[in-house]
């Protein structure tokens, strides 16, 4: 029996050593990945700052070029309108569903066509609730659309307290 007790002690020691080595290996790997991600994030931030200054210099150059033939206030106004249009186009390009409005959506849909735009359900980030999945009417176990969710054996009018 003493021999088995000695082996148990060795097994416990071996498990503790393996756990320590695994922790150190995982810690080292995470530290290396974090270092790489930190460097990438720093480079992206520096790139964004440089692009911001480049955009400001370009806007200044456009304003100064326009000021050669226009009053200063008009050149500044035109530059602001150009920057606003660029921002609007970039925002539309950044949307995940594409930037082009579909026929029947948007304010410009009825322009030129002579028809009023067709009302569409709200989509995008402004949707107040997730869309309902299509369900066969009268399917068992599924509530009617718009019905409050209930649990079997509970009354929807009574407060729900857990004991």
Short mmCIF file of C-alpha atoms in Angstrom, two decimals:
data_model
loop_
_atom_site.label_atom_id
_atom_site.label_comp_id
_atom_site.label_asym_id
_atom_site.label_seq_id
_atom_site.Cartn_x
_atom_site.Cartn_y
_atom_site.Cartn_z
CA UNK A 1 0.00 0.00 0.00
CA UNK A 2 2.88 2.39 0.67
CA UNK A 3 3.96 1.97 -2.90
CA UNK A 4 0.52 3.02 -4.22
CA UNK A 5 0.47 6.05 -1.93
CA UNK A 6 3.84 7.09 -3.33
CA UNK A 7 2.48 6.76 -6.91
CA UNK A 8 -0.56 8.85 -5.98
CA UNK A 9 1.75 11.58 -4.76
CA UNK A 10 3.70 11.41 -8.04
CA UNK A 11 0.47 11.61 -10.07
CA UNK A 12 -0.68 14.66 -8.14
CA UNK A 13 2.70 16.29 -8.58
CA UNK A 14 2.67 15.51 -12.31
CA UNK A 15 -0.84 16.95 -12.74
CA UNK A 16 0.16 20.12 -10.88
CA UNK A 17 3.26 20.50 -13.07
CA UNK A 18 1.28 19.97 -16.28
CA UNK A 19 -1.32 22.52 -15.19
CA UNK A 20 1.42 25.06 -14.42
CA UNK A 21 3.07 24.50 -17.83
CA UNK A 22 -0.30 24.82 -19.60
CA UNK A 23 -1.08 28.08 -17.78
CA UNK A 24 2.31 29.55 -18.66
CA UNK A 25 1.99 28.50 -22.30
CA UNK A 26 -1.48 30.01 -22.64
CA UNK A 27 -0.37 33.20 -20.86
CA UNK A 28 2.65 33.57 -23.18
CA UNK A 29 0.52 32.97 -26.28
CA UNK A 30 -2.09 35.52 -25.18
CA UNK A 31 0.64 38.05 -24.40
CA UNK A 32 2.11 37.62 -27.90
CA UNK A 33 -1.29 37.96 -29.60
CA UNK A 34 -2.10 41.04 -27.52
CA UNK A 35 1.22 42.63 -28.48
CA UNK A 36 0.48 42.07 -32.20
CA UNK A 37 -3.08 43.45 -31.89
CA UNK A 38 -1.85 46.49 -29.94
CA UNK A 39 0.68 47.25 -32.70
CA UNK A 40 -2.01 46.87 -35.39
CA UNK A 41 -4.41 49.14 -33.49
CA UNK A 42 -1.68 51.77 -33.06
CA UNK A 43 -0.94 51.71 -36.79
CA UNK A 44 -4.65 52.08 -37.63
CA UNK A 45 -4.98 55.01 -35.24
CA UNK A 46 -1.92 56.73 -36.73
CA UNK A 47 -3.29 56.12 -40.22
CA UNK A 48 -6.63 57.66 -39.25
CA UNK A 49 -4.97 60.72 -37.74
CA UNK A 50 -2.85 61.22 -40.86
CA UNK A 51 -5.93 60.84 -43.08
CA UNK A 52 -7.78 63.41 -40.95
CA UNK A 53 -5.00 65.96 -41.38
CA UNK A 54 -4.77 65.18 -45.11
CA UNK A 55 -8.50 65.78 -45.45
CA UNK A 56 -8.24 69.06 -43.58
CA UNK A 57 -5.39 70.19 -45.83
CA UNK A 58 -7.38 69.22 -48.92
CA UNK A 59 -10.43 71.14 -47.67
CA UNK A 60 -8.23 74.17 -47.02
CA UNK A 61 -6.75 73.93 -50.51
CA UNK A 62 -10.22 73.70 -52.10
CA UNK A 63 -11.40 76.69 -50.07
CA UNK A 64 -8.37 78.77 -51.02
CA UNK A 65 -8.73 77.85 -54.70
CA UNK A 66 -12.39 78.86 -54.67
CA UNK A 67 -11.51 82.08 -52.84
CA UNK A 68 -9.47 83.21 -55.85
CA UNK A 69 -12.62 83.83 -57.87
CA UNK A 70 -15.32 84.14 -55.18
CA UNK A 71 -15.80 86.04 -51.95
CA UNK A 72 -14.27 84.28 -48.96
CA UNK A 73 -17.63 83.44 -47.36
CA UNK A 74 -18.88 81.84 -50.59
CA UNK A 75 -15.71 79.75 -50.94
CA UNK A 76 -16.08 78.53 -47.35
CA UNK A 77 -19.75 77.71 -47.90
CA UNK A 78 -19.07 75.75 -51.08
CA UNK A 79 -16.25 73.85 -49.35
CA UNK A 80 -18.58 72.96 -46.48
CA UNK A 81 -21.24 71.71 -48.90
CA UNK A 82 -18.66 69.57 -50.73
CA UNK A 83 -17.46 68.07 -47.43
CA UNK A 84 -21.05 67.40 -46.35
CA UNK A 85 -21.78 65.62 -49.64
CA UNK A 86 -18.63 63.49 -49.28
CA UNK A 87 -19.62 62.59 -45.70
CA UNK A 88 -23.11 61.61 -46.85
CA UNK A 89 -21.77 59.38 -49.63
CA UNK A 90 -19.27 57.72 -47.28
CA UNK A 91 -21.98 57.11 -44.68
CA UNK A 92 -24.16 55.48 -47.32
CA UNK A 93 -21.27 53.31 -48.48
CA UNK A 94 -20.64 52.17 -44.91
CA UNK A 95 -24.15 50.81 -44.43
CA UNK A 96 -24.25 47.00 -44.57
CA UNK A 97 -27.35 46.74 -46.80
CA UNK A 98 -25.87 48.78 -49.62
CA UNK A 99 -26.23 52.49 -50.24
CA UNK A 100 -28.77 52.53 -53.06
CA UNK A 101 -32.40 52.98 -52.05
CA UNK A 102 -34.76 50.43 -53.56
CA UNK A 103 -37.68 51.40 -55.75
CA UNK A 104 -40.49 52.56 -53.51
CA UNK A 105 -38.22 53.58 -50.63
CA UNK A 106 -36.74 56.93 -49.76
CA UNK A 107 -37.85 60.47 -50.45
CA UNK A 108 -36.60 60.57 -54.05
CA UNK A 109 -38.52 57.47 -55.17
CA UNK A 110 -41.57 59.43 -56.29
CA UNK A 111 -39.59 62.17 -58.06
CA UNK A 112 -39.89 61.83 -61.82
CA UNK A 113 -42.02 58.67 -61.60
CA UNK A 114 -45.21 60.52 -60.74
CA UNK A 115 -46.28 57.93 -58.18
CA UNK A 116 -46.19 58.08 -54.42
CA UNK A 117 -43.61 55.88 -52.73
CA UNK A 118 -44.84 52.56 -51.38
CA UNK A 119 -44.72 52.30 -47.60
CA UNK A 120 -42.22 49.67 -46.50
CA UNK A 121 -41.67 48.17 -43.05
CA UNK A 122 -38.87 49.83 -41.08
CA UNK A 123 -35.47 48.19 -41.50
CA UNK A 124 -31.94 48.90 -40.43
CA UNK A 125 -30.57 50.04 -37.10
CA UNK A 126 -33.70 52.04 -36.25
CA UNK A 127 -35.95 48.96 -36.04
CA UNK A 128 -37.49 48.93 -32.54
CA UNK A 129 -37.91 45.14 -32.45
CA UNK A 130 -36.51 42.12 -34.32
CA UNK A 131 -38.57 40.87 -37.27
CA UNK A 132 -40.92 37.95 -36.63
CA UNK A 133 -39.90 34.72 -38.36
CA UNK A 134 -42.44 33.36 -40.84
CA UNK A 135 -44.75 30.92 -39.04
CA UNK A 136 -47.53 28.81 -40.48
CA UNK A 137 -50.93 30.06 -39.26
CA UNK A 138 -52.42 27.86 -36.55
CA UNK A 139 -49.13 26.07 -35.81
CA UNK A 140 -49.18 24.49 -32.36
CA UNK A 141 -46.98 25.85 -29.64
CA UNK A 142 -46.48 29.24 -31.30
CA UNK A 143 -48.27 32.37 -30.13
CA UNK A 144 -50.19 34.57 -32.52
CA UNK A 145 -48.20 37.54 -33.84
CA UNK A 146 -48.48 40.38 -31.35
CA UNK A 147 -49.61 38.11 -28.49
CA UNK A 148 -47.79 38.32 -25.17
CA UNK A 149 -45.54 35.33 -24.46
CA UNK A 150 -46.93 33.03 -21.79
CA UNK A 151 -45.71 29.92 -20.00
CA UNK A 152 -47.84 26.85 -19.49
CA UNK A 153 -49.67 26.93 -16.17
CA UNK A 154 -49.24 30.66 -15.58
CA UNK A 155 -51.75 33.44 -15.72
CA UNK A 156 -50.63 36.43 -17.81
CA UNK A 157 -52.47 38.80 -15.43
CA UNK A 158 -50.75 37.57 -12.25
CA UNK A 159 -47.25 38.67 -11.23
CA UNK A 160 -44.51 36.11 -11.80
CA UNK A 161 -42.52 35.41 -8.63
CA UNK A 162 -40.17 32.54 -8.14
CA UNK A 163 -40.09 30.76 -4.83
#
